[in-house]
Amino acid sequence: MGRSAIFYLASFLSGLSNAAVNITVAHHADAAPYAANITQLPMSVYGDDAYPVWHRRLTPPETPRCRYTGYKPGAEVLKKGSIRREGARPLVTDILHLRDVPLKLRDGVIIYVDIFRPVEDGQYPTIMNWSPYGKEIGNQHLDDFEGRYNVPLSTVSDMQKWEAPDPDPWVASGYALVLPDSRGAFSSAGNFPHWGRQLAEDGYDAIEWIAEQTWSNGKVGMAGNSWLTVSQWFIAAEKPPHLTALAPWEGFTDTMRDQAMRGGIPQTGLNEDFIEIQSGNHFIDDTVHMALREPNDTLYWQDKAAHLTNIGIPAYVVASYENMLHTRGTLDAFNAISSTQKWLRIHNSHEWYNMYQNSSQAELHQFFDHYLKDVDNNWSKTPKVRISLLDPGRNEDIVNRVVDAWPPSGYAPTKLYLHANKTMSPEKSGKQSSVTYAAVNGSVVFRMPVHTESELVGPIKLRLWVEASGSNDMDIEAIVQKVDKNGNLLYRNLPQGGNSTTTATNYQRVSRRQIDPERSTDAEPFLLLQGEELLSEGEIVPIDIDVWPIGLRIHVGEILQVTVQPFVDSSTTQTFGVAEIPVARDSFTYMLNDTGVVIEKFGDPSLFMPHWVEKQAPAFESINAGTHIIHLGGEYDSHLLAPLKEVR
């Protein structure tokens, strides 16, 4: 260890007592005062410094399933060959680990970060992984899933933050990694924001703080999946001077349209699960209550749509077709950001699996080495756009096909008209007709046999002329997929394990059908989400459903299928926190043959949550009732607009 590194470690330890003063801990032993504790609190959004936003209490960090290891400021050298836990990969290098370092934001709020960096003196490029999920084990972990999404524990050090790169190989390559508990998470102060201006400004402050540290070379990158990607869009749009490169690995850009109110329908199930598992001592910006109480596109929701055109720095963007949250936003962002140095790779698996593959990490290293270390390593010759084409039934996916753009040229938007006999064809029927299905548990399926080898790549639109019988509104789900010649579902074996029927889908509440003409295209309608237009009895209206993009191979004899059915909001029945993670009580890593190590487990197989946390959830009732009617033919041009190409 260099002399200045020793001095840094000593001086850090001497200041820990002062740092601890900044913590405000709310005790939750008596939960009664917090039951149904929903309140409006001012929040900073673009256009208003004190916008009234509904908040609720966060789940207390001491809840076992949150797996909070506690406030433990300190510094230690993690020795090469030591392990984080039994079965994990031993460290390949010595690492200086700084825990619970206080970072003051512009409004005086203190958040806490962990830092992993080389022990040797020097100035290093930094990768920041911004999220609220915990700096160590945290409330989400691959162990919570059977098979760990095919990421064996032996392939990682298990020091990584959830959905973030493994620090060990990066430190070995001469990088520092900064892992914050963002505002409101665990012991970090303040109320927990869902993206927007507050998060963007916090991230800006953190990046500029990093650049001021003696161990920083002044160049900061960001990386990670999901929340860690969404954060990148917002923080980069604030243009922090020392943010040098981005690696967004799947993440939406418009919270309202992609997550909280997709299709104009409040998505209470998944979002409720997400909010309940977040942990801290204060309040969380409650997107579920806001979706129900403030359903129009107000300043609150506009604040949660990233200002993508502000982003001009290099970006390595990774996407997939089957992510229930991120597909459209990631692909839209690639086109919308202003950077001329941007790359897109669409893979054929899941973000968690793909992130930890050796080939993925090698590309990520090459990208950051080029921009954060100024290494001339031919990264600039990497193809700008690579896509995958999925092939359920044959498991012959095409991966890393180089194309000219997203969506690639050569795929003609083809109108396939829906017919009363449940077929589709390029010919429109001159005869007016209709089909119906029950608004609860019903569906209707339209099919078109494919007679030439074909590919469907890009965004899809489904136009329907609809009528509600027995209700004044409709919540609809549209699904596009291929099936075999007998109509049986085709499955694809997934690289991360399991299988999938591989669908493109989206939802639509008919009363929220108005689109923004300035932001819509023929292939991609953009919902206005201002007001509602309820249906009167017998009224027939057109809706355009923006089915999310896909890349699909379709073989001769297979069938292209469209399913229209009632939307059902369902919980993910998430198991986050179920796994008990064993780690050393008194050190971050340890030598496997150290007999004095005391192992402590973090997690809760019972998935216990304080009763008052669940009581804060709002009630949601489906609007679907009666019968849904789809009108076809004649003046009703119900059709699928699909980007198709014959393959010779």
XYZ file of C-alpha atoms in Angstrom:
648
model
C 0.000 0.000 0.000
C 1.393 3.455 -0.937
C 2.139 6.041 1.760
C -0.707 8.371 0.769
C -3.142 5.440 0.653
C -2.168 4.555 4.241
C -2.637 8.176 5.281
C -6.009 8.304 3.500
C -7.210 5.170 5.287
C -6.064 6.506 8.669
C -7.588 9.949 8.185
C -10.831 8.387 6.959
C -11.094 6.254 10.072
C -10.399 9.261 12.325
C -13.341 11.159 10.841
C -15.969 8.471 11.096
C -17.546 9.725 14.296
C -18.276 13.089 12.683
C -19.841 11.433 9.644
C -22.168 9.405 11.816
C -23.752 12.556 13.228
C -25.517 13.130 9.905
C -27.733 10.061 10.212
C -31.361 10.465 11.175
C -32.968 7.135 12.001
C -36.711 6.716 12.322
C -37.598 3.915 14.735
C -40.462 1.675 13.676
C -40.959 -0.501 16.736
C -44.453 0.946 17.096
C -45.879 0.725 13.573
C -49.341 2.021 14.419
C -48.578 5.698 13.697
C -47.550 4.779 10.170
C -50.551 2.682 9.177
C -51.873 3.999 5.857
C -49.507 6.956 6.245
C -50.085 8.524 2.835
C -49.345 12.221 2.669
C -48.580 14.987 0.210
C -45.087 16.442 0.469
C -43.367 19.066 -1.681
C -40.923 17.716 -4.253
C -38.628 19.461 -6.699
C -39.670 18.812 -10.313
C -38.778 20.589 -13.530
C -40.942 23.699 -13.553
C -41.814 23.706 -9.831
C -39.507 23.641 -6.806
C -42.252 22.418 -4.460
C -44.764 20.333 -6.390
C -47.249 18.501 -4.106
C -46.587 14.768 -4.472
C -48.187 11.819 -2.685
C -45.661 9.916 -0.566
C -45.773 6.924 1.762
C -43.470 5.513 4.435
C -40.629 3.310 3.255
C -40.148 -0.217 4.551
C -37.804 0.033 7.592
C -34.199 -1.063 6.901
C -34.310 -3.400 9.886
C -36.948 -5.542 8.134
C -34.952 -8.783 7.598
C -35.888 -9.254 3.941
C -34.328 -5.861 3.145
C -30.945 -7.414 3.984
C -29.416 -4.205 5.314
C -26.049 -4.946 6.889
C -26.163 -1.696 8.861
C -24.331 1.601 8.965
C -20.693 0.522 9.216
C -18.367 3.359 8.223
C -14.800 2.246 7.835
C -12.024 1.286 5.490
C -10.261 -1.986 4.914
C -8.023 -3.602 2.366
C -9.720 -6.639 0.822
C -6.937 -9.096 0.123
C -6.361 -10.896 -3.142
C -7.629 -14.462 -2.780
C -10.203 -13.584 -0.131
C -13.904 -14.264 -0.684
C -17.097 -12.380 -0.029
C -18.944 -15.623 0.670
C -18.351 -19.320 0.237
C -18.783 -20.361 -3.388
C -18.067 -16.918 -4.829
C -14.997 -16.254 -6.973
C -11.924 -15.238 -4.909
C -10.705 -11.692 -5.454
C -8.168 -11.328 -8.235
C -6.537 -8.243 -6.702
C -6.161 -6.279 -3.475
C -8.938 -3.697 -3.132
C -9.277 -0.647 -0.890
C -12.888 -0.653 0.298
C -14.311 2.500 1.881
C -17.735 2.017 3.506
C -20.506 4.517 4.204
C -18.592 7.553 3.000
C -20.778 10.664 3.477
C -21.560 12.688 0.345
C -23.315 16.034 0.787
C -25.774 17.060 -1.937
C -26.518 20.664 -2.904
C -29.483 20.940 -0.527
C -27.430 19.662 2.424
C -28.836 16.129 2.394
C -26.239 13.464 3.195
C -26.195 10.196 1.284
C -23.742 7.337 1.817
C -21.559 5.641 -0.742
C -19.202 2.675 -0.812
C -16.013 2.957 -2.828
C -13.914 0.145 -4.267
C -10.576 1.257 -5.708
C -7.008 0.078 -6.190
C -4.821 0.125 -3.092
C -1.954 1.758 -4.956
C -1.712 5.534 -5.099
C -2.981 6.982 -8.347
C -5.763 8.756 -10.169
C -8.329 6.393 -11.564
C -11.326 6.549 -13.889
C -14.555 5.890 -11.996
C -17.745 3.967 -12.724
C -20.757 5.042 -10.672
C -23.696 2.652 -10.156
C -26.610 4.844 -9.057
C -29.577 3.118 -7.395
C -31.463 2.651 -4.097
C -30.970 -1.110 -3.884
C -28.232 -1.320 -1.271
C -24.454 -0.948 -1.456
C -23.661 -4.441 -0.192
C -26.203 -7.277 -0.281
C -29.345 -5.200 -0.544
C -33.012 -5.964 -0.943
C -32.649 -7.722 -4.308
C -30.214 -10.479 -5.242
C -29.754 -13.172 -7.872
C -30.046 -15.776 -5.099
C -33.728 -14.809 -4.853
C -34.281 -16.665 -8.152
C -33.934 -20.383 -8.770
C -30.838 -20.894 -10.870
C -29.702 -17.270 -10.371
C -30.693 -16.494 -13.995
C -27.851 -18.808 -15.007
C -25.202 -16.563 -13.484
C -23.257 -19.062 -11.329
C -22.041 -17.683 -8.012
C -18.573 -18.968 -8.899
C -18.351 -16.498 -11.822
C -18.628 -13.350 -9.680
C -17.077 -12.054 -6.485
C -20.616 -11.249 -5.249
C -19.481 -7.798 -4.175
C -21.597 -6.193 -6.909
C -24.550 -3.972 -6.204
C -27.809 -5.369 -7.611
C -27.837 -4.990 -11.416
C -24.324 -3.509 -11.450
C -20.929 -4.736 -12.686
C -18.754 -6.798 -10.347
C -16.202 -4.389 -8.783
C -13.368 -6.933 -8.498
C -12.279 -7.251 -12.165
C -12.778 -3.521 -12.699
C -10.523 -2.563 -9.801
C -7.987 -5.075 -11.116
C -8.106 -3.147 -14.403
C -7.392 0.172 -12.725
C -10.867 1.563 -12.080
C -12.612 2.923 -9.009
C -16.272 2.028 -8.470
C -18.681 4.195 -6.479
C -21.857 2.547 -5.174
C -24.280 5.043 -3.598
C -27.353 4.462 -1.533
C -29.300 7.185 -3.310
C -31.462 9.758 -1.527
C -33.805 8.102 0.969
C -32.413 4.579 0.602
C -31.361 2.727 3.764
C -29.384 5.255 5.902
C -29.176 7.983 3.266
C -31.212 11.020 4.274
C -34.102 12.677 2.463
C -37.222 11.372 0.776
C -36.842 8.743 -1.933
C -37.584 10.128 -5.459
C -38.639 8.121 -8.481
C -36.243 9.579 -11.052
C -36.894 13.100 -12.363
C -35.169 16.357 -11.485
C -34.315 15.453 -7.886
C -32.499 12.281 -8.863
C -30.819 14.006 -11.820
C -29.441 16.817 -9.674
C -28.317 14.368 -6.974
C -26.447 12.332 -9.570
C -24.858 15.472 -10.988
C -23.603 16.403 -7.509
C -22.223 12.912 -6.919
C -20.314 12.875 -10.210
C -18.748 16.257 -9.534
C -17.874 15.126 -5.990
C -16.141 12.061 -7.429
C -14.118 14.234 -9.812
C -12.820 16.270 -6.861
C -11.391 13.239 -5.041
C -7.626 12.819 -5.024
C -7.930 9.307 -6.451
C -10.024 10.404 -9.455
C -8.654 11.128 -12.917
C -11.656 13.384 -13.525
C -13.464 10.993 -15.860
C -16.641 9.294 -14.663
C -18.794 6.700 -16.411
C -22.081 5.086 -15.430
C -23.209 1.490 -15.912
C -25.827 -1.048 -14.872
C -29.254 -2.521 -15.621
C -32.786 -1.237 -15.088
C -32.911 1.478 -12.369
C -29.184 1.979 -12.939
C -29.937 2.634 -16.615
C -32.984 4.847 -16.055
C -30.817 6.927 -13.729
C -28.257 7.354 -16.484
C -30.780 8.969 -18.838
C -31.816 11.514 -16.207
C -28.381 12.288 -14.767
C -26.674 12.573 -18.151
C -29.367 15.002 -19.313
C -28.201 17.400 -16.563
C -24.790 17.458 -18.292
C -22.420 17.069 -15.331
C -19.046 18.264 -16.724
C -17.105 15.178 -15.618
C -19.574 12.554 -16.833
C -17.661 11.151 -19.799
C -19.464 8.002 -21.034
C -22.619 5.955 -20.448
C -23.406 2.236 -20.622
C -27.224 2.011 -20.287
C -28.080 -1.703 -20.150
C -31.873 -1.651 -20.617
C -33.999 1.008 -18.959
C -37.137 2.946 -19.795
C -37.166 6.696 -20.371
C -40.792 7.749 -19.793
C -42.012 6.614 -16.366
C -45.647 7.346 -17.123
C -45.943 5.646 -20.524
C -43.496 2.796 -20.014
C -44.085 1.859 -16.385
C -46.606 3.540 -14.124
C -49.441 4.114 -16.637
C -48.553 2.042 -19.662
C -51.341 2.374 -22.202
C -53.064 4.852 -19.894
C -53.790 2.081 -17.369
C -52.476 2.376 -13.791
C -49.979 -0.498 -13.404
C -50.508 -1.021 -9.703
C -49.369 -4.638 -9.350
C -45.713 -4.512 -10.367
C -45.215 -0.980 -9.093
C -46.739 -1.792 -5.723
C -44.342 -4.718 -5.349
C -41.462 -2.449 -6.293
C -42.362 0.285 -3.799
C -42.960 -2.088 -0.887
C -39.491 -3.646 -1.097
C -37.666 -0.295 -1.099
C -36.070 0.436 2.236
C -35.316 3.607 4.169
C -36.115 5.765 7.160
C -38.262 8.378 5.466
C -40.862 8.659 2.665
C -40.977 7.435 -0.937
C -42.410 9.253 -3.937
C -45.516 7.098 -4.484
C -46.047 6.532 -8.209
C -48.912 4.108 -7.529
C -51.014 6.649 -5.645
C -50.027 9.351 -8.143
C -51.200 7.185 -11.066
C -54.610 6.814 -9.410
C -54.956 10.379 -8.109
C -53.197 12.334 -10.853
C -53.703 10.370 -14.090
C -53.064 13.242 -16.513
C -49.644 14.134 -17.905
C -48.910 16.924 -15.420
C -45.605 18.476 -14.362
C -45.149 15.503 -12.051
C -45.166 12.974 -14.906
C -43.366 15.271 -17.335
C -40.588 15.439 -14.751
C -40.242 11.659 -15.080
C -39.636 11.655 -18.840
C -35.898 11.964 -19.489
C -34.639 14.906 -21.552
C -32.834 12.620 -23.968
C -31.811 15.218 -26.537
C -29.614 16.827 -23.850
C -27.365 13.751 -23.857
C -24.384 14.181 -26.159
C -21.670 12.013 -24.608
C -20.596 8.563 -25.874
C -23.066 5.782 -25.065
C -22.977 1.996 -25.385
C -26.671 1.030 -25.270
C -27.833 -2.562 -24.704
C -31.419 -3.732 -25.219
C -33.602 -6.827 -25.600
C -37.077 -7.491 -26.971
C -38.753 -9.313 -24.086
C -38.218 -6.978 -21.143
C -41.592 -6.121 -19.612
C -40.405 -2.605 -18.698
C -37.472 -1.525 -20.794
C -37.681 -2.557 -24.448
C -39.334 0.473 -26.024
C -37.646 3.060 -23.810
C -34.149 1.732 -24.444
C -34.629 1.651 -28.220
C -36.271 5.083 -28.283
C -33.433 6.497 -26.209
C -30.784 5.215 -28.590
C -32.360 7.203 -31.411
C -33.232 10.259 -29.316
C -29.904 11.005 -27.621
C -27.842 13.594 -29.485
C -24.500 11.813 -29.283
C -22.820 10.984 -32.572
C -20.753 8.371 -30.727
C -23.367 5.820 -29.796
C -23.703 2.074 -30.183
C -26.674 -0.282 -29.880
C -26.617 -4.029 -29.232
C -29.892 -5.973 -28.982
C -29.257 -9.380 -27.399
C -31.468 -12.470 -27.153
C -31.522 -13.074 -23.403
C -32.273 -11.235 -20.145
C -30.456 -8.151 -18.879
C -29.219 -9.805 -15.658
C -27.807 -12.803 -17.512
C -26.362 -10.762 -20.343
C -24.607 -8.261 -18.086
C -22.373 -10.885 -16.457
C -21.337 -12.793 -19.580
C -17.605 -12.636 -20.306
C -18.224 -11.313 -23.805
C -20.466 -8.541 -22.466
C -17.967 -7.487 -19.822
C -15.139 -7.563 -22.384
C -17.052 -5.135 -24.616
C -17.877 -2.928 -21.656
C -14.200 -2.828 -20.669
C -13.223 -1.946 -24.224
C -15.775 0.880 -24.328
C -14.791 2.416 -20.977
C -11.059 1.923 -21.604
C -11.451 3.932 -24.793
C -13.345 6.845 -23.255
C -12.258 6.881 -19.606
C -8.609 5.875 -20.116
C -8.048 7.190 -23.665
C -6.880 3.746 -24.823
C -6.616 3.327 -28.600
C -8.247 -0.114 -28.742
C -10.318 0.041 -31.956
C -13.598 0.502 -30.066
C -14.606 3.079 -32.668
C -14.657 0.280 -35.263
C -17.369 -1.590 -33.361
C -20.517 -1.807 -35.534
C -22.915 0.968 -34.538
C -26.054 -1.236 -34.516
C -26.292 -4.985 -33.914
C -29.589 -6.788 -33.464
C -30.918 -10.247 -32.670
C -33.761 -12.127 -34.325
C -35.633 -14.573 -32.099
C -36.803 -17.949 -33.373
C -39.145 -19.792 -30.988
C -39.832 -23.354 -32.085
C -36.458 -23.872 -33.750
C -34.108 -22.176 -31.261
C -32.046 -20.754 -34.101
C -31.793 -17.159 -32.913
C -29.632 -14.838 -34.963
C -27.373 -12.791 -32.689
C -25.213 -9.728 -33.415
C -26.479 -9.141 -36.942
C -25.002 -5.842 -38.128
C -27.638 -3.474 -39.552
C -27.692 0.139 -40.681
C -29.981 1.632 -38.014
C -32.765 0.973 -35.556
C -35.242 0.072 -36.843
C -33.252 -1.350 -39.779
C -34.146 -0.393 -43.319
C -35.794 -2.873 -45.662
C -38.732 -3.830 -43.435
C -41.882 -2.503 -45.070
C -44.770 -1.517 -42.775
C -47.411 -3.969 -44.035
C -51.120 -3.659 -43.301
C -52.693 -6.969 -42.381
C -56.446 -6.503 -42.087
C -58.468 -8.389 -39.473
C -61.439 -10.446 -40.688
C -64.554 -11.839 -39.026
C -63.386 -15.427 -39.651
C -60.428 -14.687 -37.311
C -57.866 -14.411 -40.092
C -55.553 -11.637 -41.286
C -54.553 -10.719 -44.820
C -53.254 -7.776 -46.868
C -56.707 -7.498 -48.471
C -59.350 -5.397 -46.757
C -62.862 -6.774 -46.708
C -65.527 -4.518 -48.164
C -68.134 -6.106 -45.929
C -68.660 -4.660 -42.496
C -68.664 -7.179 -39.617
C -67.646 -7.602 -35.990
C -66.260 -10.078 -33.457
C -66.863 -10.112 -29.717
C -65.300 -11.505 -26.555
C -66.163 -11.379 -22.881
C -64.626 -8.378 -21.098
C -63.608 -10.705 -18.258
C -61.555 -13.788 -19.181
C -62.398 -13.567 -22.884
C -60.193 -13.154 -25.957
C -60.166 -13.206 -29.735
C -57.344 -14.504 -31.933
C -56.532 -13.557 -35.536
C -54.094 -15.651 -37.603
C -52.250 -15.491 -40.920
C -50.285 -18.470 -42.302
C -46.864 -17.486 -43.642
C -45.934 -18.874 -47.059
C -42.435 -17.421 -47.470
C -39.458 -17.209 -45.144
C -39.940 -13.869 -43.391
C -38.658 -11.566 -40.691
C -40.601 -9.106 -38.553
C -38.298 -6.442 -37.110
C -39.237 -3.118 -35.540
C -42.199 -1.342 -33.950
C -45.718 -2.669 -34.517
C -49.091 -0.914 -34.439
C -52.508 -2.475 -33.987
C -55.499 -0.375 -35.068
C -58.861 -1.497 -33.739
C -62.353 -0.069 -34.042
C -63.942 -0.962 -30.721
C -67.256 -0.772 -28.876
C -68.092 -1.562 -25.257
C -71.335 -3.296 -24.370
C -72.220 -3.099 -20.701
C -69.504 -0.598 -19.790
C -68.291 2.890 -20.687
C -64.618 1.947 -20.975
C -62.263 -0.876 -21.965
C -58.793 -2.015 -20.866
C -57.225 -4.046 -23.686
C -54.065 -6.072 -24.105
C -52.679 -6.824 -27.580
C -50.203 -9.666 -28.171
C -48.277 -10.399 -31.369
C -46.399 -13.708 -31.732
C -45.914 -16.686 -34.001
C -47.428 -20.155 -33.545
C -47.098 -23.441 -35.411
C -49.330 -24.553 -38.303
C -51.863 -26.001 -35.834
C -52.009 -22.873 -33.702
C -49.880 -24.291 -30.896
C -47.574 -21.965 -29.016
C -43.897 -22.091 -29.955
C -41.325 -21.851 -27.194
C -37.756 -20.617 -27.213
C -35.124 -21.992 -24.841
C -33.683 -18.967 -23.055
C -29.938 -18.562 -22.496
C -30.658 -17.564 -18.894
C -32.730 -20.720 -18.349
C -36.386 -21.563 -18.822
C -38.364 -20.873 -21.984
C -40.547 -18.202 -23.525
C -43.341 -17.951 -26.079
C -41.682 -14.701 -27.254
C -44.327 -12.019 -27.644
C -44.593 -8.350 -28.480
C -47.316 -6.684 -26.454
C -48.857 -3.499 -25.146
C -52.000 -2.245 -23.420
C -54.626 0.436 -24.002
C -57.365 2.040 -21.954
C -59.868 3.149 -24.560
C -60.896 6.345 -22.736
C -57.223 7.443 -22.875
C -56.924 6.785 -26.625
C -56.058 10.305 -27.812
C -52.604 10.514 -29.355
C -50.227 13.450 -29.644
C -50.037 14.193 -33.415
C -46.719 16.007 -33.082
C -44.957 13.095 -31.362
C -46.661 10.226 -33.192
C -45.677 8.469 -36.402
C -47.672 6.083 -38.580
C -45.910 3.150 -36.928
C -45.605 4.492 -33.368
C -48.552 6.349 -31.808
C -47.689 8.463 -28.753
C -50.433 8.757 -26.146
C -51.437 12.264 -25.051
C -52.723 11.122 -21.627
C -54.732 14.260 -20.942
C -58.317 13.743 -19.816
C -60.554 10.831 -20.741
C -63.274 10.189 -23.295
C -65.666 7.584 -21.941
C -67.771 5.586 -24.350
C -71.501 5.894 -24.715
C -73.680 2.880 -25.457
C -73.246 1.838 -29.106
C -70.360 4.232 -29.764
C -67.587 2.865 -32.033
C -64.146 4.483 -31.838
C -60.688 3.790 -33.286
C -57.695 3.062 -31.067
C -54.058 2.695 -32.094
C -52.050 0.377 -29.842
C -48.291 0.870 -29.887
C -47.186 -2.769 -29.690
C -43.602 -2.834 -28.432
C -40.849 -3.701 -30.943
C -39.531 -7.175 -31.634
C -37.199 -9.019 -33.980
C -38.729 -12.326 -35.092
C -37.935 -15.041 -37.633
C -41.048 -16.611 -39.218
C -40.701 -19.786 -41.275
C -42.865 -21.240 -44.017
C -45.835 -23.024 -42.469
C -45.791 -20.999 -39.246
C -48.552 -18.533 -38.381
C -48.395 -14.884 -37.390
C -50.945 -14.409 -34.611
C -52.609 -11.433 -32.941
C -54.475 -11.891 -29.655
C -56.799 -9.226 -28.236
C -57.937 -9.743 -24.663
C -58.849 -7.853 -21.474
C -55.932 -6.343 -19.598
C -55.455 -7.853 -16.135
C -53.238 -6.067 -13.645
C -51.349 -8.676 -11.689
C -48.651 -8.695 -9.057
C -45.292 -10.210 -9.880
C -45.521 -12.110 -6.558
C -41.923 -11.016 -6.174
C -39.600 -13.028 -4.013
C -37.020 -10.340 -3.361
C -35.481 -10.876 0.051
C -36.291 -14.588 0.340
C -32.712 -15.884 0.063
C -30.521 -15.929 3.131
C -27.104 -14.586 2.093
C -24.234 -15.702 4.376
C -21.418 -13.159 4.842
C -18.727 -12.497 7.444
C -19.968 -10.435 10.390
C -16.817 -8.418 11.049
C -15.171 -8.045 7.635
C -16.239 -7.570 4.053
C -14.229 -10.513 2.728
C -12.286 -13.302 4.407
C -9.889 -16.105 3.594
C -11.635 -19.432 3.117
C -9.362 -21.202 5.618
C -9.866 -18.554 8.326
C -11.421 -20.505 11.203
C -12.195 -17.379 13.242
C -14.784 -15.972 10.851
C -18.319 -15.565 12.207
C -20.917 -15.959 9.450
C -24.173 -14.022 9.587
C -27.130 -14.541 7.258
C -29.190 -11.705 5.762
C -32.612 -12.385 4.267
C -35.975 -13.829 5.265
C -37.516 -16.985 3.727
C -40.863 -15.997 5.256
C -40.876 -12.724 3.251
C -42.318 -10.941 6.278
C -43.365 -7.333 5.768
C -44.676 -5.045 8.510
C -48.459 -5.047 8.264
C -48.610 -1.259 7.978
C -46.395 -1.340 4.848
C -48.943 -3.470 3.027
C -51.803 -1.331 4.385
C -50.412 1.651 2.477
C -51.245 -0.006 -0.855
C -54.241 1.527 -2.679
C -57.149 -0.533 -3.956
C -57.489 -1.043 -7.706
C -60.560 -2.384 -9.457
C -60.788 -3.402 -13.092
C -63.019 -1.283 -15.321
C -63.724 -4.222 -17.635
C -67.312 -5.482 -17.700
C -69.774 -6.814 -20.243
C -68.572 -7.479 -23.780
C -65.850 -6.042 -25.994
C -66.708 -5.680 -29.677
C -64.178 -5.217 -32.508
C -65.553 -3.856 -35.790
C -63.986 -4.988 -39.054
C -64.258 -4.379 -42.791
C -66.027 -1.672 -44.729
C -65.336 1.681 -43.109
C -63.614 -0.016 -40.169
C -59.981 -0.594 -41.121
C -58.946 -2.720 -38.132
C -55.474 -3.993 -38.981
C -51.995 -4.906 -37.812
C -49.218 -2.687 -39.185
C -46.198 -5.003 -39.119
C -42.622 -4.346 -40.348
C -42.143 -7.438 -42.522
C -39.548 -8.587 -45.036
C -39.417 -11.735 -47.140
C -36.096 -13.570 -46.894
C -34.952 -15.144 -50.152
